[in-house]
Coordinates of C-alpha atoms in Angstrom, one line a residue:
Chain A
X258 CA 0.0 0.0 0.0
X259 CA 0.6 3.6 -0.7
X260 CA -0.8 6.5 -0.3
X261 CA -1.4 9.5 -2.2
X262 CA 1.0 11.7 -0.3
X263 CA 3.6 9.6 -0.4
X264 CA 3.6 9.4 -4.2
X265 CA 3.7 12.8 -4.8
X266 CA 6.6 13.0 -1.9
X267 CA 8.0 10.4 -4.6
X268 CA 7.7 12.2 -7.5
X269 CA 8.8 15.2 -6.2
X270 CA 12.3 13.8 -5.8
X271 CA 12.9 13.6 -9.3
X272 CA 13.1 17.6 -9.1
X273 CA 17.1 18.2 -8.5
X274 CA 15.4 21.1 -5.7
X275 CA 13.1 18.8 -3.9
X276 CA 16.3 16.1 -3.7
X277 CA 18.9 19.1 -2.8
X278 CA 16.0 20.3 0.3
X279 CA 15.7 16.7 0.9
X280 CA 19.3 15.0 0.7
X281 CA 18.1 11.9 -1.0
X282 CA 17.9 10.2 -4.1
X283 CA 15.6 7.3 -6.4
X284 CA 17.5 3.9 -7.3
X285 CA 15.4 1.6 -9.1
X286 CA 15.8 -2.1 -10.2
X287 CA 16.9 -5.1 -8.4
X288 CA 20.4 -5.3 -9.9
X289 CA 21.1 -1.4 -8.6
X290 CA 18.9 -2.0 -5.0
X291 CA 20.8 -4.9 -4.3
X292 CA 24.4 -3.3 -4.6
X293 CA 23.2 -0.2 -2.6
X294 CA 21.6 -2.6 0.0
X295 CA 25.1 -3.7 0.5
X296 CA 27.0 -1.0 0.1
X297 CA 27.9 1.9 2.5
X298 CA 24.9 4.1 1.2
X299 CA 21.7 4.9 3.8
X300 CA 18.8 3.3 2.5
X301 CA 15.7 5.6 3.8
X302 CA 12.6 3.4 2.5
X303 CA 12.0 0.6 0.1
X304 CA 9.0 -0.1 -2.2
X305 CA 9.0 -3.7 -3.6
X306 CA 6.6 -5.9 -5.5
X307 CA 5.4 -9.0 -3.1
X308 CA 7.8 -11.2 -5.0
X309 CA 10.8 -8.8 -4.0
X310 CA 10.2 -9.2 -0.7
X311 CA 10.1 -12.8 -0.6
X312 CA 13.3 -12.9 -2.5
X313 CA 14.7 -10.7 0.1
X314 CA 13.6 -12.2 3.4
X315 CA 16.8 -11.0 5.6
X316 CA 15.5 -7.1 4.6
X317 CA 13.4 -5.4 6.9
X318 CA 10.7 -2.6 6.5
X319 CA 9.4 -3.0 2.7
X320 CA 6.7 -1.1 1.6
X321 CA 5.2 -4.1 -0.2
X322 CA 3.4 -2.3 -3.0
X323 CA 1.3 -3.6 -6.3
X324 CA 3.1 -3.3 -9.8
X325 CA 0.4 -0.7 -10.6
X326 CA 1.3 1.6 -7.6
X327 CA 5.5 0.8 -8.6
X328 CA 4.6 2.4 -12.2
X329 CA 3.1 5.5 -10.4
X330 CA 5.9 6.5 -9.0
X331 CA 9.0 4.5 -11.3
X332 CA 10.9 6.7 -13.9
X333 CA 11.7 3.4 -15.8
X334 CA 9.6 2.4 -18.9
X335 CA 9.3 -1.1 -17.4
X336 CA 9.3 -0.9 -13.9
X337 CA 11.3 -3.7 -12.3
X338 CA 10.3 -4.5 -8.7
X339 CA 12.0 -2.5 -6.4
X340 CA 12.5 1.2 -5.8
X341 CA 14.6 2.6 -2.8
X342 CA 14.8 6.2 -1.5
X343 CA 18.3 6.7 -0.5
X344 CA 20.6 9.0 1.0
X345 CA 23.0 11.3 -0.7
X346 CA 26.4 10.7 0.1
X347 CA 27.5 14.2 2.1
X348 CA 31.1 15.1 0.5
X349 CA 32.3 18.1 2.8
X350 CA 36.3 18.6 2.3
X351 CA 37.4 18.8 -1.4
X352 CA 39.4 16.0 -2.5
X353 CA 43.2 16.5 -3.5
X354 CA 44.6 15.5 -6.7
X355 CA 47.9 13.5 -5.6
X356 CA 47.9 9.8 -6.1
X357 CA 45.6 9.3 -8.3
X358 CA 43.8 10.6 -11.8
X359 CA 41.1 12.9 -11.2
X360 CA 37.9 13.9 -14.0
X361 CA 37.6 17.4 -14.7
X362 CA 33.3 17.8 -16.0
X363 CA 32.6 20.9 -17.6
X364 CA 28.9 21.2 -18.3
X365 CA 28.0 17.9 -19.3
X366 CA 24.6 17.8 -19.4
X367 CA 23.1 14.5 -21.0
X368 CA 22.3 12.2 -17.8
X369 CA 23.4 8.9 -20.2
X370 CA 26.9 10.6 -21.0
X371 CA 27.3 11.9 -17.1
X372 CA 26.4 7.9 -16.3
X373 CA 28.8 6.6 -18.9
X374 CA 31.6 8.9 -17.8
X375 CA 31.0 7.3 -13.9
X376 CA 30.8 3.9 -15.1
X377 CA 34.3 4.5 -17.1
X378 CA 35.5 6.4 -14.3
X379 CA 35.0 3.2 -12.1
X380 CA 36.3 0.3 -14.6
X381 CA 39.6 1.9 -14.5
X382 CA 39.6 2.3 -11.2
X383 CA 39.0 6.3 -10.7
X384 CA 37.3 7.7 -7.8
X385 CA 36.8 11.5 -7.9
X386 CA 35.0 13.4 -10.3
X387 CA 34.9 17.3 -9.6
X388 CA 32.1 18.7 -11.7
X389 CA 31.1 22.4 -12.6
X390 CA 27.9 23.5 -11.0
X391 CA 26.1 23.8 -14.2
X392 CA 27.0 19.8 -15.2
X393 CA 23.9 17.6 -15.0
X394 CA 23.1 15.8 -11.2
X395 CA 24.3 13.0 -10.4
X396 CA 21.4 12.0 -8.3
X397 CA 19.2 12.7 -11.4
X398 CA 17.5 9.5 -11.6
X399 CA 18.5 9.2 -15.3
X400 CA 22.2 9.6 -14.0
X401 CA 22.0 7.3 -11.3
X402 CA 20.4 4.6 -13.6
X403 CA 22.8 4.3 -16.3
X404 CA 25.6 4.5 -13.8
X405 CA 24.9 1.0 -13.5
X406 CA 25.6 0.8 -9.7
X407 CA 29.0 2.5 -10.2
X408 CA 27.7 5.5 -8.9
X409 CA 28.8 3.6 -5.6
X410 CA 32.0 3.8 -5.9
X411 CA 32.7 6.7 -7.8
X412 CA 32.3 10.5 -6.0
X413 CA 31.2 13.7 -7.3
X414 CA 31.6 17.2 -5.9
X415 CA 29.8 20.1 -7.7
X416 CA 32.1 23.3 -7.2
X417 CA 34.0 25.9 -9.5
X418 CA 36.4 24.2 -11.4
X419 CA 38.4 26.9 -11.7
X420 CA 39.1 27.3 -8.0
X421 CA 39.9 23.8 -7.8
X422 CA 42.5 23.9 -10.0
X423 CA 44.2 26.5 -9.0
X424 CA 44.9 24.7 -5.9
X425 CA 46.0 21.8 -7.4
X426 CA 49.6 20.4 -7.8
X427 CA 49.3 17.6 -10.5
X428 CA 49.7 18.1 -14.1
X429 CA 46.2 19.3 -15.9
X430 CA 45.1 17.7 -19.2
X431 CA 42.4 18.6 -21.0
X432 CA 41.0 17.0 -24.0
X433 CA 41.0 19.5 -26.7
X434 CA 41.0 19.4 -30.5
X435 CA 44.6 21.2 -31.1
X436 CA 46.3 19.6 -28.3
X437 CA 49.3 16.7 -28.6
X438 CA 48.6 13.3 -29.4
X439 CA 47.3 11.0 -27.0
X440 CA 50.0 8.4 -27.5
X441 CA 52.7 10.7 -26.8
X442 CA 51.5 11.2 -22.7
X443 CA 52.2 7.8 -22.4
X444 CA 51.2 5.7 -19.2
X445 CA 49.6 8.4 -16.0
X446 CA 48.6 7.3 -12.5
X447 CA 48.8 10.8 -11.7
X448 CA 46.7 13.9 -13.2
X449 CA 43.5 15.8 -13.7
X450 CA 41.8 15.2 -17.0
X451 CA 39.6 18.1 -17.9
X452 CA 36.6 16.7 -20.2
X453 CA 34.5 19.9 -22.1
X454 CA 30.6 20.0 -22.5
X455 CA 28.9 18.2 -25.5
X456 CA 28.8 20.9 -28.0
X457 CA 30.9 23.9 -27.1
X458 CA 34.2 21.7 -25.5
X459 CA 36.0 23.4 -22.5
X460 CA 35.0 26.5 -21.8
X461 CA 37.4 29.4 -21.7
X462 CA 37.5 30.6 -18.0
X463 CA 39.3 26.5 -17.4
X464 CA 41.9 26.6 -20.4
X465 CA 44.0 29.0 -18.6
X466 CA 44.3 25.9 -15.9
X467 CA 45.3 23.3 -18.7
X468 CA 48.9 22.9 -18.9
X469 CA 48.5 20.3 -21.6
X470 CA 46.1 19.8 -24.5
X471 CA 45.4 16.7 -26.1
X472 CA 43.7 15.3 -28.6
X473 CA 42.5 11.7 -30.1
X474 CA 44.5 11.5 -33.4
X475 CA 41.7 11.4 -36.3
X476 CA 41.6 8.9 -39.0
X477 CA 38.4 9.7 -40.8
X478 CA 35.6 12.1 -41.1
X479 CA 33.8 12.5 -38.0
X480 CA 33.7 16.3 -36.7
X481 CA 34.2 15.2 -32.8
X482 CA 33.8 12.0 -30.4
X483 CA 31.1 11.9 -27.8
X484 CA 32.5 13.3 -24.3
X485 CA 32.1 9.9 -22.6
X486 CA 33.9 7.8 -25.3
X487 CA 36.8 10.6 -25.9
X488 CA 37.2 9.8 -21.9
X489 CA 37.1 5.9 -22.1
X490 CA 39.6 6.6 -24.9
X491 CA 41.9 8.8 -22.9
X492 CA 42.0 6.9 -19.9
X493 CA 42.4 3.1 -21.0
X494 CA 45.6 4.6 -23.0
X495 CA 46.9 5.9 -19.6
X496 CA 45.8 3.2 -17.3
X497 CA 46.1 0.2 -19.5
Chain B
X101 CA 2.8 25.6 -46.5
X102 CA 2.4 22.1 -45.8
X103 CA -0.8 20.3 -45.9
X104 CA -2.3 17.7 -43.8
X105 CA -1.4 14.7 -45.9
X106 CA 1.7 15.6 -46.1
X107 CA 2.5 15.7 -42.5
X108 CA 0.7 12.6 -42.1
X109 CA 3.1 10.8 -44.8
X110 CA 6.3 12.7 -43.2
X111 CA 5.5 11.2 -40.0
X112 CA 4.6 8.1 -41.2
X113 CA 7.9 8.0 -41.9
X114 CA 9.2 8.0 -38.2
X115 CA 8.1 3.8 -38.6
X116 CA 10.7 1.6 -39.5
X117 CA 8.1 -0.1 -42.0
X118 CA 7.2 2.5 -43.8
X119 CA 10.6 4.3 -44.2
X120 CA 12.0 0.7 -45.8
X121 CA 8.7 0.5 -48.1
X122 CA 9.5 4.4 -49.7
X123 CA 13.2 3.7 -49.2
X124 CA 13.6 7.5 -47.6
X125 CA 14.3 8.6 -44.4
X126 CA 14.0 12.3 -42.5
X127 CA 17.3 13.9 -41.6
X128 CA 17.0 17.2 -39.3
X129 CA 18.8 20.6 -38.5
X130 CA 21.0 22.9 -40.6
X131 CA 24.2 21.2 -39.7
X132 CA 23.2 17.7 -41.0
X133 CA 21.1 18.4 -43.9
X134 CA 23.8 21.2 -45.2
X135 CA 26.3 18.3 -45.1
X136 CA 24.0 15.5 -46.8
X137 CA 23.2 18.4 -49.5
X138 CA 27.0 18.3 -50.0
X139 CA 27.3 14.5 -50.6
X140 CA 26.0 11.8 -53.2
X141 CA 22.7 11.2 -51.2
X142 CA 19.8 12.1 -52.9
X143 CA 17.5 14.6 -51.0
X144 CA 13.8 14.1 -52.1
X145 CA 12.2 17.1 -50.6
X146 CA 13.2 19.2 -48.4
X147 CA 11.2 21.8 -45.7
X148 CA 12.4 24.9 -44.0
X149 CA 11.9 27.9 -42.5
X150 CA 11.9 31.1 -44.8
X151 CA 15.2 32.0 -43.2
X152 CA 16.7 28.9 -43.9
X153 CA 16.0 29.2 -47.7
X154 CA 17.3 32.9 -47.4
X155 CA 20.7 31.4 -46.1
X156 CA 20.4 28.6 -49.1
X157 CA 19.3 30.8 -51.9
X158 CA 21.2 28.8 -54.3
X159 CA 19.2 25.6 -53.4
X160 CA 16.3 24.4 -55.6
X161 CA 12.5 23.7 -54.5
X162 CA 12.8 24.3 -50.9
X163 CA 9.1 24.3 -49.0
X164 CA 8.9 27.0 -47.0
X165 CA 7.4 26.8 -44.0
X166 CA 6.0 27.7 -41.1
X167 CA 8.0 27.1 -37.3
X168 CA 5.5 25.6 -36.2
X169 CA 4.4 23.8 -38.8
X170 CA 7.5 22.3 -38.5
X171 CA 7.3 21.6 -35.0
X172 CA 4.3 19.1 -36.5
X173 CA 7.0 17.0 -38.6
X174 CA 10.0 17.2 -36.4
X175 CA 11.1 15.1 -34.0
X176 CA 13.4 16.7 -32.1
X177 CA 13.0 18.6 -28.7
X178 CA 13.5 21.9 -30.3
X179 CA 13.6 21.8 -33.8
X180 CA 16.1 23.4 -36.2
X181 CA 14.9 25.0 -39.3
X182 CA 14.8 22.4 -41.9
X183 CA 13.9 18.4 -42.1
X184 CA 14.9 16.4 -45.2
X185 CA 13.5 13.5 -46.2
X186 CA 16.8 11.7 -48.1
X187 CA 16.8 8.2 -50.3
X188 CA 18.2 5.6 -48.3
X189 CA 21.5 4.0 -50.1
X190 CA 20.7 0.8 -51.7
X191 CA 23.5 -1.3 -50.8
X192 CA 23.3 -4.4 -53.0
X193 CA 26.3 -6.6 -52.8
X194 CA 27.6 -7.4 -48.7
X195 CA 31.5 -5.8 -49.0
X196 CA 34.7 -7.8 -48.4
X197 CA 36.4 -7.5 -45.3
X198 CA 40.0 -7.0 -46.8
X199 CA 42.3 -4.2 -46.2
X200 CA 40.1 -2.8 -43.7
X201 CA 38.4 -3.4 -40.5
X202 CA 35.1 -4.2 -40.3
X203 CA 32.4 -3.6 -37.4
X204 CA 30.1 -6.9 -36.6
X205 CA 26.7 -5.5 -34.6
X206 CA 24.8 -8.2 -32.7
X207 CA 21.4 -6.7 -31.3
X208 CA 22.7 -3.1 -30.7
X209 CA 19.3 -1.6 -29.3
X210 CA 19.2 1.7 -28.2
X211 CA 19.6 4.4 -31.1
X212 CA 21.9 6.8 -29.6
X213 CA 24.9 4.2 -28.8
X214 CA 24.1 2.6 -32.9
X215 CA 24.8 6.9 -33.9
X216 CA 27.4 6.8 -31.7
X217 CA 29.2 3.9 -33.1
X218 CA 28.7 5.0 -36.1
X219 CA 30.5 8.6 -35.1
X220 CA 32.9 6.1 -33.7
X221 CA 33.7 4.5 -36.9
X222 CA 34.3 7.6 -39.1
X223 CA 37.0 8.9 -36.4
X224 CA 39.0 5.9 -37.3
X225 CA 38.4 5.9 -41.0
X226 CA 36.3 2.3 -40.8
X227 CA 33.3 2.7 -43.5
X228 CA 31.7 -1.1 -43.4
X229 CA 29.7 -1.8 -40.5
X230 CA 27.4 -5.4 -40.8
X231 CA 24.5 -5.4 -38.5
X232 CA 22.3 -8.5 -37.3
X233 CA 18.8 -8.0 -38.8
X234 CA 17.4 -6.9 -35.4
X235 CA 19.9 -4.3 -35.0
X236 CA 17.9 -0.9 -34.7
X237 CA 17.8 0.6 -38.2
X238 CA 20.5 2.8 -39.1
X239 CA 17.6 5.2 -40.4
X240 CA 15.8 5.3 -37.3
X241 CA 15.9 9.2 -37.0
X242 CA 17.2 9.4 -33.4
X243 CA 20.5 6.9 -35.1
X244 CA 20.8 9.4 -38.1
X245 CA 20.6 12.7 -35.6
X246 CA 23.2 10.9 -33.4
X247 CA 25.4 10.1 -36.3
X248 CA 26.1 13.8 -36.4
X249 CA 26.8 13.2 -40.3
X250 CA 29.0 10.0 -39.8
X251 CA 26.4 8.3 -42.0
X252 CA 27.5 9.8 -44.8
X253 CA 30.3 8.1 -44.5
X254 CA 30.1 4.9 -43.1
X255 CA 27.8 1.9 -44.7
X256 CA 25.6 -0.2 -43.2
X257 CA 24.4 -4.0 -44.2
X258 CA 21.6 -5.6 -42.5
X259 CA 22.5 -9.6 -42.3
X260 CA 22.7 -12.8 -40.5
X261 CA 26.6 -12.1 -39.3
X262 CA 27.0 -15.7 -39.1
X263 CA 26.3 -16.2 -42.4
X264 CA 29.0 -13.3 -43.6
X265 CA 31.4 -14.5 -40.8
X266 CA 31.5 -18.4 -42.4
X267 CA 33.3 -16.4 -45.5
X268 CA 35.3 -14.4 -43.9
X269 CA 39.0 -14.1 -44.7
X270 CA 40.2 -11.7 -42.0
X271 CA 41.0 -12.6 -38.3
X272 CA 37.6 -12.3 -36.3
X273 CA 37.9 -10.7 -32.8
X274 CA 34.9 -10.3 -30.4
X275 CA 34.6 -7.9 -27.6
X276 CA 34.1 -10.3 -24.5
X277 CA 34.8 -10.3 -20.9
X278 CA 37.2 -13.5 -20.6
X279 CA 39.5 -12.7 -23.9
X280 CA 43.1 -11.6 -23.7
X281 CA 44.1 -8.4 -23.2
X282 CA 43.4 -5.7 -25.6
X283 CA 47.2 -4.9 -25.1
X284 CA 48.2 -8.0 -26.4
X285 CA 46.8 -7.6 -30.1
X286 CA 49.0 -4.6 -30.9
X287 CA 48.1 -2.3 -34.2
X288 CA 45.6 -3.7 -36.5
X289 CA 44.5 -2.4 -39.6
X290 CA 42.7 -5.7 -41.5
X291 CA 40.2 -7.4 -39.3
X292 CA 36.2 -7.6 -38.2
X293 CA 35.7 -6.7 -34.6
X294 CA 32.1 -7.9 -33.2
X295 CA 30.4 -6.1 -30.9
X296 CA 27.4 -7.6 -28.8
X297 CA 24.4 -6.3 -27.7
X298 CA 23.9 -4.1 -24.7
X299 CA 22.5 -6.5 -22.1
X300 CA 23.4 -10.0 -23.6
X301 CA 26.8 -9.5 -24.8
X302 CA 27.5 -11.4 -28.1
X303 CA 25.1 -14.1 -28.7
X304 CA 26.1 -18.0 -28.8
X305 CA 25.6 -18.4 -32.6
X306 CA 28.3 -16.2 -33.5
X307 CA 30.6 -17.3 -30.7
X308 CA 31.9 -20.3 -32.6
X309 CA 33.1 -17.2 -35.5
X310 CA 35.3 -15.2 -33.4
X311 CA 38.7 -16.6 -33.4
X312 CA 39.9 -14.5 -30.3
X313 CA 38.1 -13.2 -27.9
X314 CA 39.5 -9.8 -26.4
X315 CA 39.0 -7.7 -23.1
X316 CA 39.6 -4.4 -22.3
X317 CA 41.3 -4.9 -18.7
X318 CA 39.5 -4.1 -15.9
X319 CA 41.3 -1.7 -12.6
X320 CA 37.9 -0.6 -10.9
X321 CA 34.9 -1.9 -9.7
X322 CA 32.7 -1.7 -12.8
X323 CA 30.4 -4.6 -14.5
X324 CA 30.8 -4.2 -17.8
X325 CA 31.5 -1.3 -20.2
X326 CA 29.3 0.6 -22.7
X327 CA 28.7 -1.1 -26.0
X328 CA 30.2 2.5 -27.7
X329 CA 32.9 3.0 -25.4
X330 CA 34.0 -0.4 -25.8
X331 CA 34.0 -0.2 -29.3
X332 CA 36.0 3.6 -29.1
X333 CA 38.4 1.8 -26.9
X334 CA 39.4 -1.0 -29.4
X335 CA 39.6 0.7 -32.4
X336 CA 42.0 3.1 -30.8
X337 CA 44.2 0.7 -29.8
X338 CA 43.9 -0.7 -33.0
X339 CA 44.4 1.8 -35.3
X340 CA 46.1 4.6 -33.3

């Protein structure tokens, strides 16, 4: 059962304001419950078909709910069973740059590349994304979905880029159209990698931060990759 | 001006069925219909705003219309001055696999990671891509927006792979998750790379066709990659 009030409560958390006010966020789908239910995140409440449940015996406190009532308040196109109202992770402190490779977003704003970019971020084993306030949610449920549980392991802190890097004492990369050839960086454990918005690139108030440019050799005719596989690109040739 | 049969038929148009039937398909926006107007496809009609055709004086029968008459035949969120309905390219023979690499699609569902392949392709100079017949169309119009023009310049063959595989002369390498590493197949310039579908991975029946199977390694915590990434990561290796 569910009532009226708490679908609307529901639905309101797919507004980025009502989440923000609220510090929570909508996972949906056995696969993605499941790896939250074990990981370090604060589940808050969980709506499940009957046939969840009894999959799931060892959980406590389900909202057993009818397939009909799950598609009321499910962003999916085929609802699958289970939808938990989580906690936002609460990132105070910054993270510093040494030790490891860290993304630089600016802008993205499509919730599948933002997802893509996480998942990549977390098959080669990157933790920290620092994103410019204006690049799409991560607790957007679109973003959170195609993250395909990596959103885990993988952090995010929204803050001005700029500042950031000012700060910061590894070397800055940014992938540009006029930069060096990929191949010539050669293996990184170490950096910041600077990916631009879908359509205008890097903006100018970062490229004063980038110490090096570089660029995807091009074979054929395509004008530009996608952001997300420019970054799967970038990083496998460093970390592989 | 635009009547009501012919946004009816324009529409009609958006459905797999009757695109193959009239052998057209729509193309949108200035960027992508300025370049197909540039290369040997053959653009059937085209419709646009009167400030479009000021910008195109040289161009021939143009139907002017209205913006929101347009809005009625466009499928895109916010729609961009002129649509094109274009003759699809009759490909008649399938094309060798020598001297080049070829693409192998098993089940590639969703439309912006088929585009995105595509875009994928034409960085790295491959123009043959084969497709299993349940591959979404290439002239879906949400796979020819995402092409960004790439289809211009990569072909596509709808086929039983297996059947084109059995006569294949090239070494046959599938994107799997228990291959060798990606690292160990060096530069490649002659060869068909399969790529399987989103959820399922290459099917069984074209299992026994791939003579190695190859992995991109794995550092993090992530399931599986992309279909598009994957496929960006490869060829880079590859061909870079």
């Amino acid at each position: 059962m569910i009532t009226k009030n708490e679908i609307k409560y529901i639905q309101s958390l797919y507004h980025k304001k009502t989440r923000d006010a609220e510090g929570l966020f909508i996972a949906e789908g056995e696969k993605l419950v499941n790896e939250l239910l074990q990981s370090n995140f604060h589940i808050q409440q969980l709506y499940a078909t009957a046939d969840w449940e009894a999959q799931n015996a060892s959980i406590n406190n389900i909202n057993i709910i009818e397939t009909f009532e799950l598609e009321k308040i499910s962003n999916l196109a085929t609802p699958n069973k289970v939808l938990a109202i989580v906690q936002q992770r609460k990132n105070i402190a910054l993270p510093l740059a040494k030790n490891t490779i860290t993304l630089v977003l600016d802008g993205i704003q499509d919730p599948g590349n933002m997802g893509t970019i996480i998942r990549i971020a977390d098959w080669f084993g990157i933790h920290q994304i620092i994103a410019s306030n204006d690049t799409v949610d991560i607790y957007n449920s679109k973003v959170v979905q195609s993250t395909m549980g990596s959103i885990i392991r993988v952090n995010c802190w929204y803050t001005a880029p700029d500042n950031w890097l000012q700060h910061c004492v590894v070397p800055v990369y940014g992938a540009l159209l006029n930069g060096v050839n990929l191949q010539s960086t050669g293996k990184i454990s170490e950096a910041v990698l600077v990916i631009g918005n879908e359509s205008k690139g890097i903006r100018p108030y970062l490229l004063p931060h980038i110490q090096q440019a570089i660029t995807i050799p091009r074979v054929g005719g395509a004008e530009s990759l996608n952001a997300a596989v420019a970054t799967g690109i970038i990083l496998s040739h460093w970390v592989l």
